[in-house]
């Protein structure tokens, strides 16, 4: 077992509102739904479901304010200004608040607390920041060789039980293989008994659901990051921009021309339908919502890198000098390759159950020849369905909603989010 510690990180420049990031028990997680959205969004959803064909005809007759052909994608530098990467330190502070009583208790009811995170919701990063706050020992997951070899040395090398520890990737401590479950079973047994001392274990939501089938572990106190509904998401997206940038921005729906408002603070202003729709589409998953928002932002060809109009034209009624950012009405979703049989499905499911896998392990876990797996992986990468991150193939944030629904329709085991 290797033990990793990072030097302290500086505190964030700005502290998020207390309720922007919130950790709750699993049973209290609430997926955003049309019932909680604005009346305009509810009407839009109903009409789309009942009159999809009529709606398409109407859209064909009424030209959008800005068509996709008139717009261009933003550069990475400009995207960084408008929607910078998520700073998970605010979430770590919220986790700290949720675990405060447990940390302060001299003899807690349970020695180990579990934190369950959805794909792309940053649970490894959150736990890394939390560990730094408390000078906790960060424990790396065992190697695939240790897992398949049921190597007890990994557990035997656990640090002294008088030190607080963090294991941020329980999903990397097992493999769905006949020889890949012994080590994680012993880990969970010893953690539940208190033999490992006090610590926090984070686990991907898909792996958590699978492990409940393999080694049921009642954990009513397990925590998860609360879903981002429309109001919370609107606040979050506004906070991604520094004040000088935010004060001169106007986001506009490219199809309707209506302004998309991003609100800071707790107020009674109605959330824009586009933001409510994004919250519902992402099921409150902040990582996927952030990715979709960035992918939807556009500019006109006559806008410079700073977003200002180069040819002297502005939208009718717009303030001179204001930067107009167009929000595409076309959702960018990867298309799953068409393939007969279940080979592709098994690959997608395996990647989700382990929160990503190295390519070398796929033939060990799947009932397919290596060349077929390699071909499918290449197809999925080309279509943008999977991406390589830290040496592991993972379902991309842009494809996660599509893949999750695809597996749901086929009756595969999935997470409860």
Coordinates of C-alpha atoms in Angstrom, one line a residue:
X1 CA 0.0 0.0 0.0
X2 CA 1.3 3.5 -0.8
X3 CA 0.3 6.5 1.2
X4 CA 0.1 9.9 -0.4
X5 CA 0.0 13.3 1.2
X6 CA -0.2 16.7 -0.5
X7 CA 1.0 20.1 0.8
X8 CA -1.7 22.4 2.1
X9 CA -3.6 24.3 -0.6
X10 CA -4.6 28.0 -0.3
X11 CA -8.2 28.7 0.6
X12 CA -10.5 29.7 -2.3
X13 CA -10.6 33.5 -3.0
X14 CA -14.4 33.4 -2.6
X15 CA -16.4 31.2 -0.3
X16 CA -19.6 29.8 -2.0
X17 CA -22.9 30.4 -0.4
X18 CA -23.6 27.8 2.3
X19 CA -26.4 26.1 0.4
X20 CA -24.7 26.1 -3.0
X21 CA -22.8 23.0 -2.1
X22 CA -24.6 20.6 0.3
X23 CA -24.0 17.1 1.3
X24 CA -27.1 15.0 2.3
X25 CA -28.0 11.4 3.1
X26 CA -28.6 9.3 0.1
X27 CA -32.3 9.1 0.8
X28 CA -32.5 12.9 0.8
X29 CA -31.1 13.3 -2.7
X30 CA -33.7 15.0 -5.0
X31 CA -33.4 14.8 -8.7
X32 CA -34.7 18.1 -10.4
X33 CA -38.0 17.5 -12.1
X34 CA -40.4 19.5 -14.3
X35 CA -42.6 19.8 -11.2
X36 CA -40.1 22.1 -9.7
X37 CA -39.3 24.0 -12.8
X38 CA -40.9 27.2 -14.1
X39 CA -44.4 27.2 -15.6
X40 CA -42.8 28.0 -19.0
X41 CA -40.6 24.9 -18.9
X42 CA -43.5 22.7 -17.8
X43 CA -45.5 23.9 -20.8
X44 CA -42.6 23.4 -23.1
X45 CA -42.0 19.9 -21.9
X46 CA -45.7 18.9 -22.2
X47 CA -46.0 20.3 -25.7
X48 CA -42.8 18.6 -26.8
X49 CA -44.0 15.2 -25.5
X50 CA -47.5 15.5 -27.0
X51 CA -46.9 17.4 -30.2
X52 CA -43.3 16.7 -31.1
X53 CA -44.0 16.7 -34.8
X54 CA -46.1 19.8 -34.8
X55 CA -43.4 21.6 -32.8
X56 CA -40.8 20.6 -35.3
X57 CA -43.0 22.0 -38.2
X58 CA -43.4 25.2 -36.3
X59 CA -39.7 25.6 -35.7
X60 CA -39.1 25.0 -39.4
X61 CA -41.6 27.8 -40.2
X62 CA -40.2 30.2 -37.7
X63 CA -36.5 30.9 -38.3
X64 CA -34.2 31.1 -35.3
X65 CA -32.7 34.4 -34.3
X66 CA -29.3 32.9 -34.8
X67 CA -28.9 29.6 -36.7
X68 CA -26.1 27.2 -36.0
X69 CA -24.5 28.1 -39.3
X70 CA -24.2 31.7 -38.2
X71 CA -22.4 30.8 -35.0
X72 CA -19.0 29.5 -34.0
X73 CA -17.6 27.6 -31.1
X74 CA -15.6 29.5 -28.5
X75 CA -11.9 29.1 -28.0
X76 CA -10.7 27.3 -24.9
X77 CA -9.3 30.6 -23.5
X78 CA -12.6 32.3 -23.8
X79 CA -14.5 29.3 -22.4
X80 CA -12.2 29.5 -19.4
X81 CA -13.2 33.1 -18.8
X82 CA -16.9 32.3 -19.1
X83 CA -17.1 29.0 -17.4
X84 CA -13.8 28.2 -15.6
X85 CA -13.2 24.7 -14.2
X86 CA -15.1 23.7 -11.1
X87 CA -13.3 24.5 -7.9
X88 CA -14.1 21.6 -5.7
X89 CA -12.9 23.3 -2.5
X90 CA -16.4 24.7 -1.9
X91 CA -17.7 21.2 -1.9
X92 CA -15.0 20.1 0.4
X93 CA -16.1 22.8 2.9
X94 CA -19.7 21.5 2.7
X95 CA -18.5 18.0 3.3
X96 CA -16.6 19.3 6.3
X97 CA -19.8 20.8 7.7
X98 CA -21.7 17.5 7.1
X99 CA -19.0 15.5 9.0
X100 CA -18.3 18.0 11.8
X101 CA -20.3 16.1 14.5
X102 CA -18.7 12.8 13.5
X103 CA -15.2 14.3 13.6
X104 CA -15.7 15.9 17.0
X105 CA -17.2 12.8 18.6
X106 CA -14.8 11.0 20.9
X107 CA -16.5 7.7 20.3
X108 CA -18.6 7.8 17.1
X109 CA -21.3 5.2 16.4
X110 CA -19.3 4.2 13.2
X111 CA -15.6 4.5 12.6
X112 CA -15.9 5.0 8.9
X113 CA -18.2 7.3 6.9
X114 CA -19.0 6.8 3.2
X115 CA -19.4 9.5 0.6
X116 CA -21.0 8.5 -2.7
X117 CA -20.4 10.5 -5.9
X118 CA -21.9 10.4 -9.4
X119 CA -19.6 10.2 -12.4
X120 CA -18.1 13.7 -13.1
X121 CA -19.1 15.0 -9.7
X122 CA -15.6 15.2 -8.4
X123 CA -15.6 13.0 -5.4
X124 CA -11.9 12.1 -5.7
X125 CA -11.0 15.9 -5.8
X126 CA -13.4 16.7 -3.0
X127 CA -11.9 14.1 -0.7
X128 CA -8.4 15.2 -1.6
X129 CA -9.2 18.7 -0.5
X130 CA -10.9 17.5 2.6
X131 CA -7.9 15.3 3.5
X132 CA -5.6 18.3 3.2
X133 CA -7.9 20.3 5.6
X134 CA -7.5 17.6 8.3
X135 CA -4.0 16.4 7.6
X136 CA -5.5 13.0 6.9
X137 CA -3.5 10.2 5.3
X138 CA -4.6 9.6 1.7
X139 CA -4.6 5.9 0.8
X140 CA -4.2 4.8 -2.8
X141 CA -6.3 2.0 -4.2
X142 CA -4.5 -1.3 -4.8
X143 CA -3.2 -2.2 -8.2
X144 CA -5.1 -4.5 -10.6
X145 CA -2.5 -7.2 -9.9
X146 CA -3.0 -6.9 -6.1
X147 CA -6.8 -7.1 -6.6
X148 CA -6.7 -10.1 -8.9
X149 CA -4.1 -11.8 -6.7
X150 CA -6.1 -11.1 -3.6
X151 CA -3.0 -9.6 -2.1
X152 CA -3.5 -9.2 1.7
X153 CA -0.4 -7.1 2.0
X154 CA -2.3 -4.1 0.8
X155 CA -4.6 -4.3 3.9
X156 CA -1.8 -5.3 6.2
X157 CA 0.1 -2.1 5.3
X158 CA -2.8 0.1 6.6
X159 CA -1.6 3.1 8.6
X160 CA -1.9 3.2 12.4
X161 CA -5.5 3.4 13.6
X162 CA -4.8 6.6 15.5
X163 CA -4.5 8.6 12.3
X164 CA -7.5 9.9 10.2
X165 CA -7.4 8.5 6.7
X166 CA -9.2 8.9 3.4
X167 CA -9.7 6.4 0.6
X168 CA -11.1 8.4 -2.3
X169 CA -11.7 5.6 -4.9
X170 CA -13.4 2.5 -3.5
X171 CA -14.5 1.8 -7.1
X172 CA -10.8 1.1 -8.0
X173 CA -10.5 -1.4 -5.2
X174 CA -12.3 -4.2 -6.9
X175 CA -12.9 -5.8 -10.3
X176 CA -16.0 -7.5 -11.6
X177 CA -14.2 -10.8 -12.0
X178 CA -14.2 -14.1 -10.2
X179 CA -10.9 -13.2 -8.5
X180 CA -11.6 -9.5 -8.1
X181 CA -13.8 -9.2 -5.1
X182 CA -12.0 -10.9 -2.1
X183 CA -9.9 -7.8 -1.3
X184 CA -12.7 -5.3 -1.3
X185 CA -14.9 -7.7 0.8
X186 CA -12.2 -7.8 3.5
X187 CA -11.7 -4.1 3.3
X188 CA -15.4 -3.4 3.9
X189 CA -15.6 -6.0 6.7
X190 CA -12.7 -4.5 8.6
X191 CA -13.9 -0.9 8.0
X192 CA -17.3 -1.8 9.3
X193 CA -15.8 -3.4 12.4
X194 CA -13.6 -0.4 13.3
X195 CA -10.4 -2.4 12.8
X196 CA -9.0 0.2 10.4
X197 CA -9.6 3.2 12.7
X198 CA -11.4 6.4 11.7
X199 CA -11.6 7.3 8.1
X200 CA -13.7 8.4 5.1
X201 CA -14.3 6.2 2.0
X202 CA -15.6 7.7 -1.2
X203 CA -17.2 5.6 -3.9
X204 CA -18.6 6.1 -7.4
X205 CA -22.4 5.7 -7.4
X206 CA -22.4 2.9 -9.9
X207 CA -19.8 0.9 -8.1
X208 CA -21.7 1.5 -4.8
X209 CA -24.8 0.0 -6.3
X210 CA -22.8 -3.1 -7.5
X211 CA -21.0 -3.6 -4.2
X212 CA -24.3 -3.6 -2.4
X213 CA -25.2 -6.7 -4.4
X214 CA -21.8 -8.3 -3.7
X215 CA -21.4 -7.4 0.0
X216 CA -24.5 -5.7 1.5
X217 CA -23.4 -3.0 3.8
X218 CA -26.2 -1.0 5.5
X219 CA -25.0 2.6 5.5
X220 CA -27.9 4.9 6.4
X221 CA -25.4 7.7 7.1
X222 CA -23.7 7.6 3.6
X223 CA -23.6 11.1 2.2
X224 CA -23.8 12.5 -1.3
X225 CA -23.6 15.9 -3.0
X226 CA -27.2 17.3 -3.3
X227 CA -28.5 17.8 -6.8
X228 CA -28.2 21.2 -8.5
X229 CA -31.7 22.3 -9.3
X230 CA -32.4 25.3 -11.5
X231 CA -31.8 28.0 -8.9
X232 CA -28.7 26.4 -7.5
X233 CA -27.3 25.8 -11.0
X234 CA -28.1 29.4 -12.0
X235 CA -26.1 30.6 -9.0
X236 CA -23.3 28.2 -9.7
X237 CA -22.9 29.2 -13.4
X238 CA -22.9 32.9 -12.4
X239 CA -20.1 32.3 -9.9
X240 CA -17.9 30.7 -12.6
X241 CA -17.1 34.2 -13.9
X242 CA -15.1 36.9 -12.2
X243 CA -17.0 40.1 -11.5
X244 CA -15.5 42.2 -14.3
X245 CA -16.5 39.6 -16.9
X246 CA -19.9 38.9 -15.4
X247 CA -20.9 42.5 -15.3
X248 CA -20.6 43.0 -19.1
X249 CA -22.2 39.7 -20.3
X250 CA -25.5 39.0 -21.8
X251 CA -26.4 35.3 -22.5
X252 CA -29.1 34.9 -25.2
X253 CA -31.0 31.9 -26.5
X254 CA -29.9 31.5 -30.1
X255 CA -33.3 30.3 -31.2
X256 CA -35.6 32.7 -29.5
X257 CA -33.3 35.6 -28.8
X258 CA -34.5 35.7 -25.1
X259 CA -31.9 36.6 -22.5
X260 CA -30.8 33.7 -20.3
X261 CA -30.4 35.1 -16.8
X262 CA -27.8 33.8 -14.3
X263 CA -28.6 34.9 -10.8
X264 CA -26.3 35.3 -7.8
X265 CA -27.6 34.9 -4.3
X266 CA -30.9 33.8 -2.9
X267 CA -33.6 35.8 -4.4
X268 CA -37.1 35.3 -5.8
X269 CA -36.2 36.0 -9.4
X270 CA -37.5 33.3 -11.8
X271 CA -34.9 31.0 -13.1
X272 CA -34.5 31.0 -16.9
X273 CA -36.2 28.1 -18.6
X274 CA -33.0 27.1 -20.3
X275 CA -31.2 26.7 -16.9
X276 CA -34.1 24.7 -15.5
X277 CA -34.0 22.5 -18.5
X278 CA -30.3 22.0 -18.1
X279 CA -30.7 21.0 -14.5
X280 CA -33.4 18.4 -15.4
X281 CA -31.4 17.0 -18.3
X282 CA -28.3 16.5 -16.2
X283 CA -30.4 15.1 -13.3
X284 CA -28.7 17.6 -10.9
X285 CA -25.2 16.2 -11.8
X286 CA -23.1 19.4 -11.6
X287 CA -20.2 18.0 -13.6
X288 CA -22.4 17.1 -16.6
X289 CA -24.3 20.3 -16.3
X290 CA -21.1 22.3 -16.4
X291 CA -19.9 20.4 -19.4
X292 CA -23.2 20.9 -21.3
X293 CA -23.3 24.6 -20.5
X294 CA -19.8 25.1 -21.9
X295 CA -20.6 23.1 -25.0
X296 CA -23.7 25.3 -25.7
X297 CA -21.9 28.6 -25.7
X298 CA -21.4 30.3 -29.1
X299 CA -20.3 33.6 -30.7
X300 CA -20.9 35.2 -34.1
X301 CA -17.9 35.3 -36.5
X302 CA -17.7 39.1 -36.2
X303 CA -17.0 38.9 -32.5
X304 CA -13.4 39.1 -31.4
X305 CA -11.7 37.0 -28.8
X306 CA -12.9 39.4 -26.1
X307 CA -16.5 38.9 -27.2
X308 CA -17.1 42.5 -28.5
X309 CA -18.6 43.2 -31.9
X310 CA -16.0 43.9 -34.6
X311 CA -18.2 45.3 -37.3
X312 CA -20.1 47.8 -35.2
X313 CA -23.4 45.8 -35.2
X314 CA -25.1 44.7 -32.0
X315 CA -28.4 43.0 -31.3
X316 CA -31.3 45.3 -31.3
X317 CA -31.9 46.7 -27.8
X318 CA -28.5 45.5 -26.5
X319 CA -26.2 47.8 -24.6
X320 CA -23.2 49.1 -26.5
X321 CA -20.1 47.5 -25.3
X322 CA -21.9 44.5 -23.7
X323 CA -20.7 41.1 -24.6
X324 CA -23.4 38.8 -26.1
X325 CA -22.8 35.1 -25.7
X326 CA -25.3 33.0 -27.6
X327 CA -26.6 29.8 -26.0
X328 CA -27.2 27.1 -28.7
X329 CA -30.6 25.5 -28.7
X330 CA -29.1 22.3 -30.2
X331 CA -27.8 19.9 -27.5
X332 CA -24.5 18.4 -28.4
X333 CA -24.9 14.6 -27.6
X334 CA -22.6 11.9 -28.9
X335 CA -24.3 9.2 -30.9
X336 CA -23.7 5.6 -29.8
X337 CA -22.4 3.4 -32.6
X338 CA -24.8 0.9 -34.1
X339 CA -23.7 -2.6 -33.3
X340 CA -25.5 -6.0 -33.2
X341 CA -25.2 -8.0 -30.1
X342 CA -24.3 -7.0 -26.5
X343 CA -20.6 -6.4 -26.9
X344 CA -20.8 -2.6 -26.9
X345 CA -23.3 -2.6 -24.0
X346 CA -21.0 -4.7 -21.8
X347 CA -18.1 -2.3 -22.4
X348 CA -20.2 0.7 -21.5
X349 CA -21.5 -1.0 -18.4
X350 CA -18.1 -2.2 -17.2
X351 CA -16.6 1.3 -17.6
X352 CA -19.4 2.8 -15.4
X353 CA -19.2 0.1 -12.7
X354 CA -15.5 0.8 -12.2
X355 CA -15.6 4.5 -13.0
X356 CA -13.2 3.8 -15.8
X357 CA -10.8 1.0 -16.7
X358 CA -7.4 0.7 -18.4
X359 CA -7.7 -0.8 -21.9
X360 CA -5.5 -3.7 -20.8
X361 CA -8.0 -4.9 -18.3
X362 CA -11.1 -5.0 -20.5
X363 CA -10.3 -8.4 -22.1
X364 CA -10.0 -9.8 -18.5
X365 CA -13.5 -8.6 -17.5
X366 CA -15.5 -9.0 -20.7
X367 CA -16.6 -12.1 -22.6
X368 CA -15.3 -10.9 -25.9
X369 CA -12.0 -11.4 -27.9
X370 CA -9.5 -8.7 -27.6
X371 CA -9.7 -7.5 -31.2
X372 CA -13.4 -6.9 -30.9
X373 CA -13.0 -4.9 -27.7
X374 CA -10.2 -2.8 -29.3
X375 CA -12.4 -2.1 -32.3
X376 CA -15.4 -1.1 -30.1
X377 CA -13.2 1.2 -28.0
X378 CA -11.9 2.9 -31.1
X379 CA -15.5 3.5 -32.3
X380 CA -16.6 4.8 -28.9
X381 CA -13.6 7.2 -28.8
X382 CA -14.2 8.5 -32.3
X383 CA -17.9 9.2 -31.4
X384 CA -16.9 11.1 -28.3
X385 CA -18.6 8.5 -26.0
X386 CA -15.5 7.6 -24.0
X387 CA -12.3 9.5 -23.2
X388 CA -9.0 8.6 -21.7
X389 CA -8.3 10.2 -18.3
X390 CA -5.4 9.2 -16.0
X391 CA -4.8 6.0 -18.1
X392 CA -8.4 4.9 -17.8
X393 CA -11.2 4.8 -20.4
X394 CA -14.2 6.6 -19.0
X395 CA -17.7 7.6 -20.2
X396 CA -17.4 11.2 -21.3
X397 CA -19.4 13.9 -19.5
X398 CA -21.2 14.8 -22.7
X399 CA -22.2 11.2 -23.3
X400 CA -23.1 10.2 -19.7
X401 CA -26.8 11.0 -19.9
X402 CA -27.2 9.2 -23.2
X403 CA -25.3 6.1 -22.0
X404 CA -27.2 6.0 -18.7
X405 CA -30.6 6.1 -20.4
X406 CA -29.4 3.5 -22.9
X407 CA -28.4 1.1 -20.1
X408 CA -31.7 1.8 -18.3
X409 CA -33.8 0.9 -21.3
X410 CA -31.9 -2.4 -21.5
X411 CA -32.5 -3.3 -17.9
X412 CA -28.8 -3.1 -16.7
X413 CA -27.9 -2.5 -13.1
X414 CA -27.4 1.3 -12.6
X415 CA -27.0 3.8 -9.8
X416 CA -29.9 5.3 -7.9
X417 CA -29.4 8.9 -9.0

